[in-house]
mmCIF file with all atom_site columns, C-alpha atoms in Angstrom:
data_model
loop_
_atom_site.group_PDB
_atom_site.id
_atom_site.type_symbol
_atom_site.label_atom_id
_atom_site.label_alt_id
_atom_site.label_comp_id
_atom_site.label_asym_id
_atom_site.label_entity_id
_atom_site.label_seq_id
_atom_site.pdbx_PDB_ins_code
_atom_site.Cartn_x
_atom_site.Cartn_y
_atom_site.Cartn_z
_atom_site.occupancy
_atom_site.B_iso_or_equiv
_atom_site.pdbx_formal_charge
_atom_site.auth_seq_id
_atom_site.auth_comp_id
_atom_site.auth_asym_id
_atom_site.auth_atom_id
_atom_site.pdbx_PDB_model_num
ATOM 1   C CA . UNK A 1 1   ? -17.389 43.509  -42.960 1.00 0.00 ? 1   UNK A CA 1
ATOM 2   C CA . UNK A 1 2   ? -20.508 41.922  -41.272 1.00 0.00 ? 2   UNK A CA 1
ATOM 3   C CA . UNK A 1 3   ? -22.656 43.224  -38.907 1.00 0.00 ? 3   UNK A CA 1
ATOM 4   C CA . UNK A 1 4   ? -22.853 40.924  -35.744 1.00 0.00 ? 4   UNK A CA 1
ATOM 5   C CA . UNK A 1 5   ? -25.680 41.601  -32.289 1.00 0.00 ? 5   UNK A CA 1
ATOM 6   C CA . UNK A 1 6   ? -23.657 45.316  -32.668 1.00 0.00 ? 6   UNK A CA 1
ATOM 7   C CA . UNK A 1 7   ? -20.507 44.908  -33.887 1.00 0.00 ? 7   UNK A CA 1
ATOM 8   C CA . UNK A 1 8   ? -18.747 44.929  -36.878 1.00 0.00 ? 8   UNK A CA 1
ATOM 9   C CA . UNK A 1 9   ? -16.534 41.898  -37.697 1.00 0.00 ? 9   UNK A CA 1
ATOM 10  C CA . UNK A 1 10  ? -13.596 41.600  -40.003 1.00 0.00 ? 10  UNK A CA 1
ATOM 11  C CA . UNK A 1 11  ? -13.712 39.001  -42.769 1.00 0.00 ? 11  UNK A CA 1
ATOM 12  C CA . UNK A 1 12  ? -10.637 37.266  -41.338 1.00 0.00 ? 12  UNK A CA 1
ATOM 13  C CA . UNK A 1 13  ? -12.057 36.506  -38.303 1.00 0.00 ? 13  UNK A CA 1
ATOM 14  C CA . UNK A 1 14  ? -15.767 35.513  -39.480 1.00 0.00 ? 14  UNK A CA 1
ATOM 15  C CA . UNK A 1 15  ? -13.548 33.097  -41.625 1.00 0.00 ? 15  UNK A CA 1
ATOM 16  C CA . UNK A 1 16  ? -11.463 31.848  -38.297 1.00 0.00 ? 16  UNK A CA 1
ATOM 17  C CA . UNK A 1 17  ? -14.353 31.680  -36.228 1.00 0.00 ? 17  UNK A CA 1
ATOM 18  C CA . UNK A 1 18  ? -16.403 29.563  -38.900 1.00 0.00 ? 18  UNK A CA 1
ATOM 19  C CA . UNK A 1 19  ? -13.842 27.664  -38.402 1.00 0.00 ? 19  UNK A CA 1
ATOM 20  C CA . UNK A 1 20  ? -13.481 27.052  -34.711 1.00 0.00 ? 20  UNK A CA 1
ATOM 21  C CA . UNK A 1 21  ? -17.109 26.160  -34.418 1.00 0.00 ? 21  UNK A CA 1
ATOM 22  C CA . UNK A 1 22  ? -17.279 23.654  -37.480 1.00 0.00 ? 22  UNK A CA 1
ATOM 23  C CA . UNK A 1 23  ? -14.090 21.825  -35.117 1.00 0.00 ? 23  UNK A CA 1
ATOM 24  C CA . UNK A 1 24  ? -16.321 22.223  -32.301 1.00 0.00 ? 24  UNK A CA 1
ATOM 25  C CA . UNK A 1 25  ? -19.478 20.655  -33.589 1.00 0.00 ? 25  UNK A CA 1
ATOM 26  C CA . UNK A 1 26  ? -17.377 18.035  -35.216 1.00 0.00 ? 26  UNK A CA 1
ATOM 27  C CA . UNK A 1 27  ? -16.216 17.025  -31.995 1.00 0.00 ? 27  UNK A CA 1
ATOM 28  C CA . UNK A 1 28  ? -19.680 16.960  -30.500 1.00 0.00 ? 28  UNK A CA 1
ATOM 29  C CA . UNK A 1 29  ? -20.477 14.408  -33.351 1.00 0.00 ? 29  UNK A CA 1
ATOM 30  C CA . UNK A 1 30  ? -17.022 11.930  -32.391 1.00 0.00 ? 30  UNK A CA 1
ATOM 31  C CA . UNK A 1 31  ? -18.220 8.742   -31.037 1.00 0.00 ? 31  UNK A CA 1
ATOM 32  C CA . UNK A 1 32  ? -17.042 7.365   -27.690 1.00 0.00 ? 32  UNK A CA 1
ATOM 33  C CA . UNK A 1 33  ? -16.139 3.780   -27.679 1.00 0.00 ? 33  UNK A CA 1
ATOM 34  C CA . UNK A 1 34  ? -15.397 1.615   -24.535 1.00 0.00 ? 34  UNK A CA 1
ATOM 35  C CA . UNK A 1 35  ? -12.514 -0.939  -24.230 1.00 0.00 ? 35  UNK A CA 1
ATOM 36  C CA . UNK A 1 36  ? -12.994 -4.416  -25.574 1.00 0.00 ? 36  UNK A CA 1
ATOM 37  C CA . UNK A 1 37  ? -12.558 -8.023  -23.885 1.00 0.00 ? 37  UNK A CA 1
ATOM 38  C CA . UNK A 1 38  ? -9.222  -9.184  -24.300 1.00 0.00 ? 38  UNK A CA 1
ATOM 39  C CA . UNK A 1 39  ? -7.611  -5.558  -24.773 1.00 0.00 ? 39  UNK A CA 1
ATOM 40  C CA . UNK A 1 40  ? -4.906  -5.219  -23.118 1.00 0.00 ? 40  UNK A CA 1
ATOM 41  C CA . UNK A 1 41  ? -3.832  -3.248  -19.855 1.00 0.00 ? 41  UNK A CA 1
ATOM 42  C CA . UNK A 1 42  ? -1.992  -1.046  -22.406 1.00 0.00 ? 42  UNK A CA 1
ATOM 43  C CA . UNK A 1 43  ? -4.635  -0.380  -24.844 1.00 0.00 ? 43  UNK A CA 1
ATOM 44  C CA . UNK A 1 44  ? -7.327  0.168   -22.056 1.00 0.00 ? 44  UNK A CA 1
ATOM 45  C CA . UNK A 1 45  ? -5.389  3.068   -20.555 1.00 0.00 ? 45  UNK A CA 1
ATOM 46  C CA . UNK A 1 46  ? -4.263  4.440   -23.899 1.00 0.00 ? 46  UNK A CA 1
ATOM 47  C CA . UNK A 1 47  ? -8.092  4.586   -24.487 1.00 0.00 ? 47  UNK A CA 1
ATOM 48  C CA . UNK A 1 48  ? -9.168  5.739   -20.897 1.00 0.00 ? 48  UNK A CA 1
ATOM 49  C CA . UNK A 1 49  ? -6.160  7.271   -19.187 1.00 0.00 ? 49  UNK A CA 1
ATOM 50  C CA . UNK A 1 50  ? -4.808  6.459   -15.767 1.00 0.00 ? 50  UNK A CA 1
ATOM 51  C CA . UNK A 1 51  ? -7.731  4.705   -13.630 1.00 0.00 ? 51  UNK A CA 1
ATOM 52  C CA . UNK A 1 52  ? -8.441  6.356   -10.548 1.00 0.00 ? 52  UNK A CA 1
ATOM 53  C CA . UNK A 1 53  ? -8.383  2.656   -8.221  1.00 0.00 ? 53  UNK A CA 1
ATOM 54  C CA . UNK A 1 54  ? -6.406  -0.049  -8.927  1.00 0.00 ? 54  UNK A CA 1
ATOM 55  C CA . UNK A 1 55  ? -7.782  -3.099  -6.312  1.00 0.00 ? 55  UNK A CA 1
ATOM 56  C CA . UNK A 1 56  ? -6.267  -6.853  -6.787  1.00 0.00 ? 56  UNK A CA 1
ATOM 57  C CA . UNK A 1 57  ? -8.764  -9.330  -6.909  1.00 0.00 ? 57  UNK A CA 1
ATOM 58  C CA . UNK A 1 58  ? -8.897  -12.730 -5.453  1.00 0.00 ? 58  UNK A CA 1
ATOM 59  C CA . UNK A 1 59  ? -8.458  -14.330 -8.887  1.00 0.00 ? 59  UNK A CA 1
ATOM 60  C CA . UNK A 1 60  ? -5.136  -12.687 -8.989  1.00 0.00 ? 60  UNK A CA 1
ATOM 61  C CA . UNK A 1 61  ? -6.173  -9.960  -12.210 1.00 0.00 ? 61  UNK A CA 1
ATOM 62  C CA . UNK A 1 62  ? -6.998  -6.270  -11.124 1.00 0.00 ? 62  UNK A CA 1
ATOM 63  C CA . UNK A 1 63  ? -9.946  -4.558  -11.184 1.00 0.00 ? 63  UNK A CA 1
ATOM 64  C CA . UNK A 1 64  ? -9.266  -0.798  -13.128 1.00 0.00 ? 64  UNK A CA 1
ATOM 65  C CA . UNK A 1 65  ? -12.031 2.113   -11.805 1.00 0.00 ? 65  UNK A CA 1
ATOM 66  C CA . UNK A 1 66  ? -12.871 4.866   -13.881 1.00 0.00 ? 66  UNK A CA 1
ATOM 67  C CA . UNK A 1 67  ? -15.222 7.291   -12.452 1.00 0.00 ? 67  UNK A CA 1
ATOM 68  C CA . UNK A 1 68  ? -17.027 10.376  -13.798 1.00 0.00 ? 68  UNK A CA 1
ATOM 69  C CA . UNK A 1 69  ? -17.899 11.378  -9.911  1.00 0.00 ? 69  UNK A CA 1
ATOM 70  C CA . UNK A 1 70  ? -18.733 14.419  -9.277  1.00 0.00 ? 70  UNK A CA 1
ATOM 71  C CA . UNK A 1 71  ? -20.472 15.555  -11.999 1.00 0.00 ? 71  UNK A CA 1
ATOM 72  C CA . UNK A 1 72  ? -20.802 12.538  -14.167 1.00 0.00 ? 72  UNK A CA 1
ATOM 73  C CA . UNK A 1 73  ? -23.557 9.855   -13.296 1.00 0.00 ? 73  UNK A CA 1
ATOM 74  C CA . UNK A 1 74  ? -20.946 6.505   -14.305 1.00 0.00 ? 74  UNK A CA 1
ATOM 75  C CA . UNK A 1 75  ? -18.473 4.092   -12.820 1.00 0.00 ? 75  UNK A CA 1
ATOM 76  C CA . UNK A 1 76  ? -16.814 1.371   -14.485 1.00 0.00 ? 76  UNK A CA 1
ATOM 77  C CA . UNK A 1 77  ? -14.925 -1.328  -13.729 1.00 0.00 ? 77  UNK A CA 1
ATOM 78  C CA . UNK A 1 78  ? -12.211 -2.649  -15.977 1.00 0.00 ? 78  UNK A CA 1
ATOM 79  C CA . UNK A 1 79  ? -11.920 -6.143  -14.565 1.00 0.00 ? 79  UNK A CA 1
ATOM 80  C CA . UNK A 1 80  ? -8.424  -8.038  -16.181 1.00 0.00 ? 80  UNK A CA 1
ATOM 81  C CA . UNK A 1 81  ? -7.382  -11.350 -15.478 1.00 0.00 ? 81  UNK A CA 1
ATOM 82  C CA . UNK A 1 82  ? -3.901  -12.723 -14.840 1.00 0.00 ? 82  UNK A CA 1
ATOM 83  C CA . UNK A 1 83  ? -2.322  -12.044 -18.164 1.00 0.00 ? 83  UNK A CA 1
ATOM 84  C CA . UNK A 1 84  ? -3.503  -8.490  -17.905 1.00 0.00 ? 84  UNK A CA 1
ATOM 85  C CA . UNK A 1 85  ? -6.485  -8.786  -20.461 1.00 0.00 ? 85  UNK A CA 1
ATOM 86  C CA . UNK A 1 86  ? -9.834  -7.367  -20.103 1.00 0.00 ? 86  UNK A CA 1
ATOM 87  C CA . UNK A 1 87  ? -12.745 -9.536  -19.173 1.00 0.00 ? 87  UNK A CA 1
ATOM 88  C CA . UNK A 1 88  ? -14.936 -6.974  -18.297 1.00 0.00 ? 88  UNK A CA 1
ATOM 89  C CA . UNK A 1 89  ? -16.010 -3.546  -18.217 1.00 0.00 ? 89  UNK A CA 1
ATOM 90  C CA . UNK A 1 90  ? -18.616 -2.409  -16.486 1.00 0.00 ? 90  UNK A CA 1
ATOM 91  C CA . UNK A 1 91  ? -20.496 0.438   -15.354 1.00 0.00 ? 91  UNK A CA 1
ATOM 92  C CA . UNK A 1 92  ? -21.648 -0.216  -11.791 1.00 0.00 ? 92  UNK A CA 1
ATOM 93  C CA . UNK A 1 93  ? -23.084 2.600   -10.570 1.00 0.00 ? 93  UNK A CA 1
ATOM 94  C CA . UNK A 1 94  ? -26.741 2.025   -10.988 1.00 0.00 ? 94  UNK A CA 1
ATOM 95  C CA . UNK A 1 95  ? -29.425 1.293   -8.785  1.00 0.00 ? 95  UNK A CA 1
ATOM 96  C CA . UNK A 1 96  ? -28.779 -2.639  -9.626  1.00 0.00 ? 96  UNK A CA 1
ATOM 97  C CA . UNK A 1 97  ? -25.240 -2.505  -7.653  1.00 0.00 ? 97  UNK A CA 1
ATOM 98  C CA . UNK A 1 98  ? -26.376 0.425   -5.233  1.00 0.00 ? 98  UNK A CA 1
ATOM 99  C CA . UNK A 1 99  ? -29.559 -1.875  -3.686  1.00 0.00 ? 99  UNK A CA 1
ATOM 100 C CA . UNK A 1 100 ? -27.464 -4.547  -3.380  1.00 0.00 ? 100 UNK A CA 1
ATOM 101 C CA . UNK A 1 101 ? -24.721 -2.895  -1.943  1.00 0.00 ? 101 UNK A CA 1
ATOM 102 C CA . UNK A 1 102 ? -24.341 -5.181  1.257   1.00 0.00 ? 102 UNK A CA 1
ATOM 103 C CA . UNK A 1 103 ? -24.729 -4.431  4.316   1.00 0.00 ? 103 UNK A CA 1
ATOM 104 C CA . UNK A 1 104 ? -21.853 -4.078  6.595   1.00 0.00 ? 104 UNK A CA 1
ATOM 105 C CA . UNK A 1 105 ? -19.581 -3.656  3.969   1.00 0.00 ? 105 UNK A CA 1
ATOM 106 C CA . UNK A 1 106 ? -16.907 -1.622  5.600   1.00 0.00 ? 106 UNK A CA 1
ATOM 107 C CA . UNK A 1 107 ? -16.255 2.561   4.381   1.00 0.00 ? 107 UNK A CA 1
ATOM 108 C CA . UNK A 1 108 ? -13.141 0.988   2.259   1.00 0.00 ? 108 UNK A CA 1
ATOM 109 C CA . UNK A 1 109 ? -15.248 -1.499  0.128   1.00 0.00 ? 109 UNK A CA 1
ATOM 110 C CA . UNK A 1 110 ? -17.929 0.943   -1.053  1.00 0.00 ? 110 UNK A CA 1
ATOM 111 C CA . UNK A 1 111 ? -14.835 3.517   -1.668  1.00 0.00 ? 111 UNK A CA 1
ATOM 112 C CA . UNK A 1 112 ? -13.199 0.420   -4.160  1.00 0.00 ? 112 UNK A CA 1
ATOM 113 C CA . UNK A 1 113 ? -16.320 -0.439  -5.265  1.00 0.00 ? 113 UNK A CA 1
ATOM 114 C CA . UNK A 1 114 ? -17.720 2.920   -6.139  1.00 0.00 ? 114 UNK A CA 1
ATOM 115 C CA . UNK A 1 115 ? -15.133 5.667   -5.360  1.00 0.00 ? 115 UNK A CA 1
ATOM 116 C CA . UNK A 1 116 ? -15.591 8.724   -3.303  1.00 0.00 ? 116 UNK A CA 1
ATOM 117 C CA . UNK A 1 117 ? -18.982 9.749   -3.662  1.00 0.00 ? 117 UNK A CA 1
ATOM 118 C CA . UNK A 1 118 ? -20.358 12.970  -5.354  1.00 0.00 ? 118 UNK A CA 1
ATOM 119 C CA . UNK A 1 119 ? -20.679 14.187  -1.530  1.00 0.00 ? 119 UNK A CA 1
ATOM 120 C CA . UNK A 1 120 ? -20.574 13.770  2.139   1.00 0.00 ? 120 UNK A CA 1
ATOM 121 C CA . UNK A 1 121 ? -23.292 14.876  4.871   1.00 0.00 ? 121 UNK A CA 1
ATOM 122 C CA . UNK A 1 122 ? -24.996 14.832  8.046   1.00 0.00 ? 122 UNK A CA 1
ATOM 123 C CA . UNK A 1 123 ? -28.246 13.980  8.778   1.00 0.00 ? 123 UNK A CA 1
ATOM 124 C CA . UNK A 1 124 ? -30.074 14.542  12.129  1.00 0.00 ? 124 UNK A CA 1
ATOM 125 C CA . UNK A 1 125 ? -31.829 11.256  12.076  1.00 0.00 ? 125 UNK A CA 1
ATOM 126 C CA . UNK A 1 126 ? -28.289 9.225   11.843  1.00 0.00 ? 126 UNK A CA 1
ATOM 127 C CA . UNK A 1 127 ? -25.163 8.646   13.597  1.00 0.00 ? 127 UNK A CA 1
ATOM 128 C CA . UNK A 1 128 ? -22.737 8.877   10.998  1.00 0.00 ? 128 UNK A CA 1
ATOM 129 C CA . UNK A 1 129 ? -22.081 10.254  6.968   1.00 0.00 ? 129 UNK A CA 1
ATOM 130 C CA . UNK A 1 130 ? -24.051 9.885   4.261   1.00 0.00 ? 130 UNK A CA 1
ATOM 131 C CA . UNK A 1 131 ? -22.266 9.326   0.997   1.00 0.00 ? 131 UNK A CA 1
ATOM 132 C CA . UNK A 1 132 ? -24.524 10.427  -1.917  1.00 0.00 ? 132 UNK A CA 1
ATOM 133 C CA . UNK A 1 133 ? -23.837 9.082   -5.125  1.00 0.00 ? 133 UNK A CA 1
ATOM 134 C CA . UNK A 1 134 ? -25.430 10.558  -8.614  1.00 0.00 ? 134 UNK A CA 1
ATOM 135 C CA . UNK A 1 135 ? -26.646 8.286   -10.924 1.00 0.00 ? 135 UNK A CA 1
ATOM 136 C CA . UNK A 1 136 ? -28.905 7.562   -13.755 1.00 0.00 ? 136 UNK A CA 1
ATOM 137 C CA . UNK A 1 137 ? -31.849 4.843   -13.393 1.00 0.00 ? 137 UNK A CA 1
ATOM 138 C CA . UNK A 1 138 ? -33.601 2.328   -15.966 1.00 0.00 ? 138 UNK A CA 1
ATOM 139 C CA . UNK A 1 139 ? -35.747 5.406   -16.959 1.00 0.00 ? 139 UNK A CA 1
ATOM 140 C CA . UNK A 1 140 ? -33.162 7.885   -17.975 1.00 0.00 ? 140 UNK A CA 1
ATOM 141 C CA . UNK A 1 141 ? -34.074 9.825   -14.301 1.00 0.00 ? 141 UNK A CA 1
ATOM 142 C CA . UNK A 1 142 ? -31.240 11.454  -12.532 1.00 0.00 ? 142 UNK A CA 1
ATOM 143 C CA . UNK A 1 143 ? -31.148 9.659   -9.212  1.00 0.00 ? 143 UNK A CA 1
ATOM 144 C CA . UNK A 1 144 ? -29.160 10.084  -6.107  1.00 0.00 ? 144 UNK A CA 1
ATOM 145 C CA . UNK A 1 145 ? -28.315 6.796   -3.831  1.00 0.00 ? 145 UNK A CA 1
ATOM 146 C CA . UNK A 1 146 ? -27.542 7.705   -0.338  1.00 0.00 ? 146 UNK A CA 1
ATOM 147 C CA . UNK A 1 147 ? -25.540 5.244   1.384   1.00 0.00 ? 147 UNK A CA 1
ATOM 148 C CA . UNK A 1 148 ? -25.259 6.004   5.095   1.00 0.00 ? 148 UNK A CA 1
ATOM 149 C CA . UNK A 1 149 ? -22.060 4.663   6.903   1.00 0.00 ? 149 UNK A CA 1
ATOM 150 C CA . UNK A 1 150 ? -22.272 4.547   10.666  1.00 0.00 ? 150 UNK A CA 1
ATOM 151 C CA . UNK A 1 151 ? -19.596 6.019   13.382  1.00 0.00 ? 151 UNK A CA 1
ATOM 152 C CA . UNK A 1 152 ? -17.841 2.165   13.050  1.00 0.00 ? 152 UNK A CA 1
ATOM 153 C CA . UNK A 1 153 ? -17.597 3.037   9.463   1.00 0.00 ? 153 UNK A CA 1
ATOM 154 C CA . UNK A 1 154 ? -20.118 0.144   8.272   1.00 0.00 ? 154 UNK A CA 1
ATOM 155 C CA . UNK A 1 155 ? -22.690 0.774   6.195   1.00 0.00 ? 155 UNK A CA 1
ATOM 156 C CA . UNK A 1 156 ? -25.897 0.455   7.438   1.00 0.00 ? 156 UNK A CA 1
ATOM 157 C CA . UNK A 1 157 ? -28.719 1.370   4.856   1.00 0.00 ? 157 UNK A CA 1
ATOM 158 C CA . UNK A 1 158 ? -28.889 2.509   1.512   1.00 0.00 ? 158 UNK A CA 1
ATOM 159 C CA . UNK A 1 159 ? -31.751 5.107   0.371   1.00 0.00 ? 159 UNK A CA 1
ATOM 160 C CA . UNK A 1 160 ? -32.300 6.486   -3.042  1.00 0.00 ? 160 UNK A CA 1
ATOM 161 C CA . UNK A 1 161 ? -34.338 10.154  -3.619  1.00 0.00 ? 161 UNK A CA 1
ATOM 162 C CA . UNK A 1 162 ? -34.967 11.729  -7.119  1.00 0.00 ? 162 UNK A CA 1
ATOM 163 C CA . UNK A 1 163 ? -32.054 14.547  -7.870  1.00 0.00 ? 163 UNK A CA 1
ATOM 164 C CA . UNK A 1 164 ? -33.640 18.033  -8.103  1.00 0.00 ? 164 UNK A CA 1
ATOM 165 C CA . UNK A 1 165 ? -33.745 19.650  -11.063 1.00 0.00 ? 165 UNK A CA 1
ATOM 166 C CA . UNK A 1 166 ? -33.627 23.672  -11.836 1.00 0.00 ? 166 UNK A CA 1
ATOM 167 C CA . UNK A 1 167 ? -36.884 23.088  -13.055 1.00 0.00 ? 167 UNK A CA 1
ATOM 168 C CA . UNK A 1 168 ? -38.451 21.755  -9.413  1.00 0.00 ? 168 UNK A CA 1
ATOM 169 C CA . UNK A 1 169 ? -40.557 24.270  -7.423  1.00 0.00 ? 169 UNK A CA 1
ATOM 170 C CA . UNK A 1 170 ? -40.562 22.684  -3.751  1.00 0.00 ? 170 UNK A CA 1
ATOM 171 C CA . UNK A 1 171 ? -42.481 25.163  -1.307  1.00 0.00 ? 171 UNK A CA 1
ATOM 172 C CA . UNK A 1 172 ? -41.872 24.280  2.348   1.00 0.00 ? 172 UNK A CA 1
#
């Protein structure tokens, strides 16, 4: 038996946890791959599962989203063309996309261009909601995009604001 913080383990289950962890590290080590032009629509969602937003596009393919919303910081888009192969995939949320995110566009365009956002407030200083939207930047920060949509369900301005970490001391 071996003596563990206190307690006294059996040599079957030092055996079954050494185990258990070596499966768990491996796992950690298993490399993620995204889908491939020309894959198929078959082969993209064997790889990536259902996407959350199927939107036809005006070329006649579809355009796939796959978001890691609300804790993740990516969305792609699988864009296929008429035969249903991949020409693209892309991750769009970034501040790229975000800052050009057009004016105007209506509450139903950022949703199938983004997805729902990571959340949805109120500010004083505006009539309307403010989806927030986590991302990472060109620098590895965590930043948050704030894209404010008016009562008419426009959207007026886009902002962007660092994310707070647990290691941020802010004294009001």
């Amino acid at each position: 038996m071996t003596r563990m913080a206190g307690r006294t383990w059996p040599a079957s289950l030092r055996g079954g946890a050494a185990a258990v962890l070596t499966s768990i590290m491996l796992l950690g080590c298993a490399h993620f791959s995204l889908p491939e032009r020309g894959e198929s629509t078959a082969a993209v969602q064997a790889r990536m599962g259902a996407p959350m937003n199927v939107i036809s596009l005006p070329n006649g393919g579809q355009r796939w989203l796959y978001s890691t919303l609300p804790m993740g910081r990516e969305v792609y888009h699988a864009d296929f063309d008429t035969a249903g192969r991949l020409e693209s995939f892309t991750q769009v949320l970034d501040f790229a996309h975000l800052s050009r995110t057009p004016v105007g566009f209506t509450r139903r365009q950022v949703l199938d261009f983004y997805g729902p956002p990571y959340e949805i407030t109120e500010v004083a200083s505006f009539r309307g909601k403010v989806w927030t939207y986590r991302f990472m930047d060109d620098m590895n920060l965590r930043r948050l995009g704030h894209l404010h949509i008016d009562t008419e369900g426009h959207l007026a301005k886009v902002m962007f604001t660092d994310e707070p970490t647990a290691d941020d001391f802010r004294a009001f």
